[in-house]
Amino acid sequence: MAKRIDGKLISAQVKDECREKVKKENLEVTLAVIQVGNDPASTVYVGNKKKACEYIGIRSLAYELPEETTEKQLLELVEKLNQDDTVNGILVQLPLPSHIDEDKVIETISPKKDVDGFHPQSVGALSIGQPGFVSCTPAGIIQLLKRSGVEMDGKECVIVGRSNIVGKPMALLMLRENATVTICHSHTANLKEVTKRADILIVAIGKPKFITREYVKEGAVVIDVGIHRNENNKLCGDVDFEDVEPIASAITPVPGGVGPMTIAMLMNNCVEAK
């Protein structure tokens, strides 16, 4: 039976380390969180971020803007926060309403305050191995693997999904750890054959329970980034957990796996931004 990688436990360790650093070094850190409209999932995430800030000892500023906020108004607010020396991190909660260009907003955030790690400059720095903020979910997955004693050096890692937020930065981080990396996507031929080579399989495709045991090599480590509600309104991931758990050596559950790490690494980025 696979070892369950406990994201709640590991995220608590990361948050405690951040809290300790803030206290020990007497850091004054401020995170500004901007939410446009009231998407229910975004409201939950923003609430969780505020709680995490409070726990660690970081000041959080919340800007809850109406759905009809114009792109110009949002960009002006971001520019104002860029200029504010008391603000260390700026986070614009995605998705944004359809009349606002997300890329333009991300590019307006100062790379020095880009705690989400989405700015092209942050992504470029990651791709050439220079310091910069790293997208929180992939950074969290690296911590899950390291703190669970999973060896990455020399291992075959297959990533299913090529998004800018998870798939691509994940590949760069695994290369940094000396893994051999393959990225799969909707056009990959013979997907099962490719995923079955993986010592470490990371799945971020947004399809509930898509990955069954036929896709997984015996003894592989399986990281599930997906989050969905099934027909019974229960949370599930991109991996069919019950089917895959018996043959994996380690696996992340949903919920309680990758999810908690995203906020923990956001807090880590905020503390590093100081």
Coordinates of C-alpha atoms in Angstrom, one line a residue:
M1 CA 0.0 0.0 0.0
A2 CA 1.3 3.4 -0.9
K3 CA 2.6 5.9 1.6
R4 CA 0.2 8.9 1.7
I5 CA 2.1 12.2 1.3
D6 CA 0.5 14.4 3.9
G7 CA 0.2 18.0 2.5
K8 CA -1.5 19.3 5.6
L9 CA 1.4 18.2 7.8
I10 CA 4.2 19.4 5.4
S11 CA 2.4 22.8 4.8
A12 CA 2.1 23.3 8.5
Q13 CA 5.9 22.7 8.8
V14 CA 6.6 25.3 6.1
K15 CA 4.2 27.8 7.7
D16 CA 5.8 27.3 11.1
E17 CA 9.2 28.0 9.6
C18 CA 7.9 31.2 8.0
R19 CA 6.3 32.2 11.3
E20 CA 9.6 31.5 13.2
K21 CA 11.6 33.6 10.7
V22 CA 9.2 36.6 10.9
K23 CA 9.4 36.5 14.7
K24 CA 13.1 35.9 15.0
E25 CA 14.1 38.5 12.5
N26 CA 11.3 40.9 13.5
L27 CA 10.2 41.2 9.9
E28 CA 7.4 43.5 8.9
V29 CA 5.8 42.0 5.8
T30 CA 2.7 43.1 4.0
L31 CA 0.8 41.2 1.3
A32 CA -1.8 43.0 -0.8
V33 CA -4.6 40.7 -2.2
I34 CA -6.9 42.0 -4.9
Q35 CA -10.1 40.2 -5.8
V36 CA -12.4 41.4 -8.6
G37 CA -16.0 40.1 -8.4
N38 CA -17.1 37.4 -6.0
D39 CA -16.3 34.1 -7.6
P40 CA -17.1 31.6 -4.7
A41 CA -13.9 29.5 -5.1
S42 CA -11.8 32.7 -5.2
T43 CA -13.5 34.0 -2.0
V44 CA -12.6 30.8 -0.2
Y45 CA -8.9 31.0 -1.4
V46 CA -8.7 34.7 -0.4
G47 CA -10.1 33.9 3.0
N48 CA -7.5 31.1 3.5
K49 CA -4.7 33.4 2.4
K50 CA -5.8 36.0 5.0
K51 CA -5.9 33.3 7.7
A52 CA -2.4 32.1 6.8
C53 CA -1.0 35.7 6.9
E54 CA -2.5 36.1 10.4
Y55 CA -0.9 32.9 11.6
I56 CA 2.5 33.8 10.3
G57 CA 2.5 37.4 11.5
I58 CA 2.2 39.0 8.0
R59 CA -0.1 42.0 7.5
S60 CA -2.6 41.5 4.7
L61 CA -4.4 44.2 2.8
A62 CA -7.6 43.1 1.1
Y63 CA -9.0 44.9 -1.9
E64 CA -12.4 43.4 -2.8
L65 CA -13.5 45.1 -6.0
P66 CA -16.9 44.9 -7.8
E67 CA -17.2 42.8 -10.9
E68 CA -17.7 45.9 -13.1
T69 CA -14.2 47.3 -12.1
T70 CA -12.5 48.4 -15.3
E71 CA -9.1 47.1 -16.4
K72 CA -7.8 50.7 -16.2
Q73 CA -8.9 51.0 -12.5
L74 CA -7.3 47.6 -11.6
L75 CA -4.0 48.5 -13.3
E76 CA -4.0 51.9 -11.5
L77 CA -4.4 50.1 -8.2
V78 CA -1.6 47.6 -9.0
E79 CA 0.7 50.5 -10.0
K80 CA -0.1 52.3 -6.7
L81 CA 0.8 49.2 -4.7
N82 CA 4.0 48.8 -6.8
Q83 CA 5.0 52.3 -5.6
D84 CA 4.1 51.6 -2.0
D85 CA 7.3 50.7 -0.1
T86 CA 5.3 49.2 2.8
V87 CA 3.8 46.5 0.5
N88 CA 6.1 43.6 -0.1
G89 CA 3.9 41.2 -2.1
I90 CA 1.0 41.8 -4.6
L91 CA -1.4 39.1 -5.5
V92 CA -4.3 39.4 -8.0
Q93 CA -6.7 36.5 -7.5
L94 CA -7.4 34.7 -10.8
P95 CA -9.6 34.2 -12.7
L96 CA -10.5 37.8 -13.5
P97 CA -13.8 38.9 -15.2
S98 CA -13.7 38.4 -18.9
H99 CA -13.4 42.1 -19.8
I100 CA -10.0 42.3 -18.0
D101 CA -6.8 41.1 -19.7
E102 CA -5.1 38.7 -17.1
D103 CA -1.7 38.8 -18.9
K104 CA -1.7 42.6 -18.8
V105 CA -2.5 42.6 -15.1
I106 CA 0.2 40.0 -14.3
E107 CA 2.8 42.0 -16.3
T108 CA 2.0 45.2 -14.5
I109 CA 2.9 43.7 -11.1
S110 CA 6.5 44.6 -10.2
P111 CA 8.6 41.4 -10.4
K112 CA 10.0 42.3 -7.0
K113 CA 6.5 41.9 -5.5
D114 CA 5.3 39.1 -7.8
V115 CA 4.8 36.5 -5.0
D116 CA 2.6 34.3 -7.2
G117 CA 5.6 33.8 -9.6
F118 CA 3.6 34.5 -12.7
H119 CA 5.4 37.5 -14.1
P120 CA 7.3 36.8 -17.4
Q121 CA 10.5 38.0 -15.7
S122 CA 10.0 35.5 -12.8
V123 CA 9.3 32.7 -15.3
G124 CA 12.4 33.7 -17.4
A125 CA 14.6 33.7 -14.3
L126 CA 13.4 30.2 -13.4
S127 CA 14.1 28.9 -16.9
I128 CA 17.7 30.1 -16.8
G129 CA 18.3 29.2 -13.2
Q130 CA 18.4 32.7 -11.7
P131 CA 16.8 33.8 -8.4
G132 CA 13.2 34.9 -8.6
F133 CA 9.8 34.0 -7.3
V134 CA 8.6 30.5 -8.3
S135 CA 4.9 29.7 -8.9
C136 CA 3.6 28.4 -5.6
T137 CA 2.0 25.0 -6.6
P138 CA 5.1 23.6 -8.4
A139 CA 7.4 25.0 -5.5
G140 CA 5.0 23.2 -3.1
I141 CA 5.3 19.9 -4.9
I142 CA 9.1 20.0 -4.7
Q143 CA 8.8 20.5 -0.9
L144 CA 6.3 17.6 -0.7
L145 CA 8.8 15.3 -2.5
K146 CA 11.9 16.5 -0.6
R147 CA 10.3 16.3 2.8
S148 CA 8.8 12.9 2.1
G149 CA 12.3 11.6 1.3
V150 CA 11.6 11.1 -2.5
E151 CA 14.8 11.0 -4.5
M152 CA 14.5 13.1 -7.6
D153 CA 18.1 13.0 -8.9
G154 CA 18.4 10.8 -12.0
K155 CA 14.7 9.7 -11.8
E156 CA 12.3 9.7 -14.7
C157 CA 9.6 12.3 -14.1
V158 CA 6.5 12.6 -16.3
I159 CA 4.3 15.6 -16.0
V160 CA 0.8 15.4 -17.5
G161 CA -0.3 19.0 -18.3
R162 CA 1.5 22.0 -19.8
S163 CA -0.1 25.0 -18.2
N164 CA 2.0 28.1 -17.4
I165 CA 1.0 27.8 -13.7
V166 CA 1.8 24.2 -13.1
G167 CA 3.1 22.1 -15.9
K168 CA 5.9 24.2 -17.4
P169 CA 7.4 25.6 -14.1
M170 CA 7.1 22.1 -12.7
A171 CA 9.3 20.7 -15.5
L172 CA 11.9 23.4 -14.9
L173 CA 12.0 22.7 -11.2
M174 CA 12.4 19.0 -11.7
L175 CA 15.2 19.6 -14.1
R176 CA 16.8 21.7 -11.4
E177 CA 16.6 18.6 -9.2
N178 CA 18.4 16.6 -11.9
A179 CA 15.4 14.5 -12.9
T180 CA 14.9 13.5 -16.5
V181 CA 11.6 15.2 -17.5
T182 CA 8.9 14.5 -20.1
I183 CA 5.8 16.7 -20.5
C184 CA 2.6 15.2 -21.8
H185 CA -0.5 17.0 -23.0
S186 CA -3.7 16.5 -25.0
H187 CA -1.8 15.8 -28.2
T188 CA 0.6 13.2 -26.8
A189 CA 0.5 9.9 -28.6
N190 CA 0.4 6.7 -26.6
L191 CA 0.0 8.5 -23.3
K192 CA -0.2 5.3 -21.2
E193 CA 3.1 4.1 -22.5
V194 CA 4.8 7.5 -21.6
T195 CA 3.3 7.8 -18.1
K196 CA 4.2 4.2 -17.3
R197 CA 7.9 5.1 -17.6
A198 CA 7.6 7.5 -14.7
D199 CA 9.3 7.0 -11.4
I200 CA 7.5 10.3 -10.4
L201 CA 4.2 11.0 -12.1
I202 CA 2.8 14.6 -11.6
V203 CA -0.8 15.0 -12.9
A204 CA -2.3 18.4 -13.6
I205 CA -4.8 18.0 -16.5
G206 CA -8.1 19.1 -15.0
K207 CA -10.0 15.8 -15.7
P208 CA -11.5 14.0 -12.7
K209 CA -10.1 10.5 -12.0
F210 CA -8.5 10.4 -15.5
I211 CA -5.4 8.6 -14.4
T212 CA -6.1 4.9 -13.5
R213 CA -3.6 2.2 -12.7
E214 CA -3.1 1.4 -16.4
Y215 CA -1.2 4.7 -16.6
V216 CA 1.1 4.1 -13.6
K217 CA 4.3 2.0 -13.2
E218 CA 4.4 -0.2 -10.1
G219 CA 6.1 1.6 -7.3
A220 CA 5.9 5.1 -8.8
V221 CA 5.4 8.2 -6.8
V222 CA 2.1 9.9 -7.9
I223 CA 1.4 13.6 -7.3
D224 CA -2.2 14.7 -8.0
V225 CA -2.7 18.5 -8.6
G226 CA -6.3 18.3 -9.8
I227 CA -9.3 19.2 -7.6
H228 CA -12.9 18.5 -8.6
R229 CA -16.3 17.6 -7.1
N230 CA -17.6 14.2 -8.2
E231 CA -21.3 13.2 -8.7
N232 CA -21.7 12.9 -4.9
N233 CA -20.3 16.3 -4.4
K234 CA -17.1 14.8 -2.8
L235 CA -13.7 16.2 -3.7
C236 CA -11.5 14.1 -6.0
G237 CA -8.4 14.7 -8.1
D238 CA -7.2 14.0 -11.6
V239 CA -6.0 10.5 -10.3
D240 CA -8.4 7.7 -9.5
F241 CA -7.0 7.4 -5.9
E242 CA -8.6 4.1 -5.0
D243 CA -7.4 2.4 -8.2
V244 CA -3.9 3.8 -8.1
E245 CA -3.0 3.7 -4.4
P246 CA -2.4 -0.1 -4.2
I247 CA 0.4 0.0 -6.9
A248 CA 2.1 3.4 -6.1
S249 CA 4.9 3.7 -3.6
A250 CA 3.7 7.1 -2.5
I251 CA 0.7 9.2 -3.5
T252 CA -0.9 12.6 -2.6
P253 CA -4.6 12.5 -1.5
V254 CA -7.3 15.0 -2.6
P255 CA -8.0 16.9 -0.5
G256 CA -5.0 17.3 1.8
G257 CA -2.2 16.7 -0.7
V258 CA -0.9 19.5 -3.0
G259 CA -3.7 22.0 -2.2
P260 CA -2.4 23.2 1.3
M261 CA 1.1 23.6 -0.1
T262 CA 0.1 26.3 -2.5
I263 CA -0.7 28.7 0.3
A264 CA 2.3 27.6 2.4
M265 CA 4.6 28.5 -0.5
L266 CA 2.9 31.8 -1.1
M267 CA 3.6 32.6 2.6
N268 CA 7.2 31.5 2.0
N269 CA 7.5 33.8 -1.1
C270 CA 6.1 36.7 1.0
V271 CA 8.7 36.2 3.7
E272 CA 11.4 36.0 1.0
A273 CA 10.1 39.2 -0.5
K274 CA 11.2 41.2 2.5

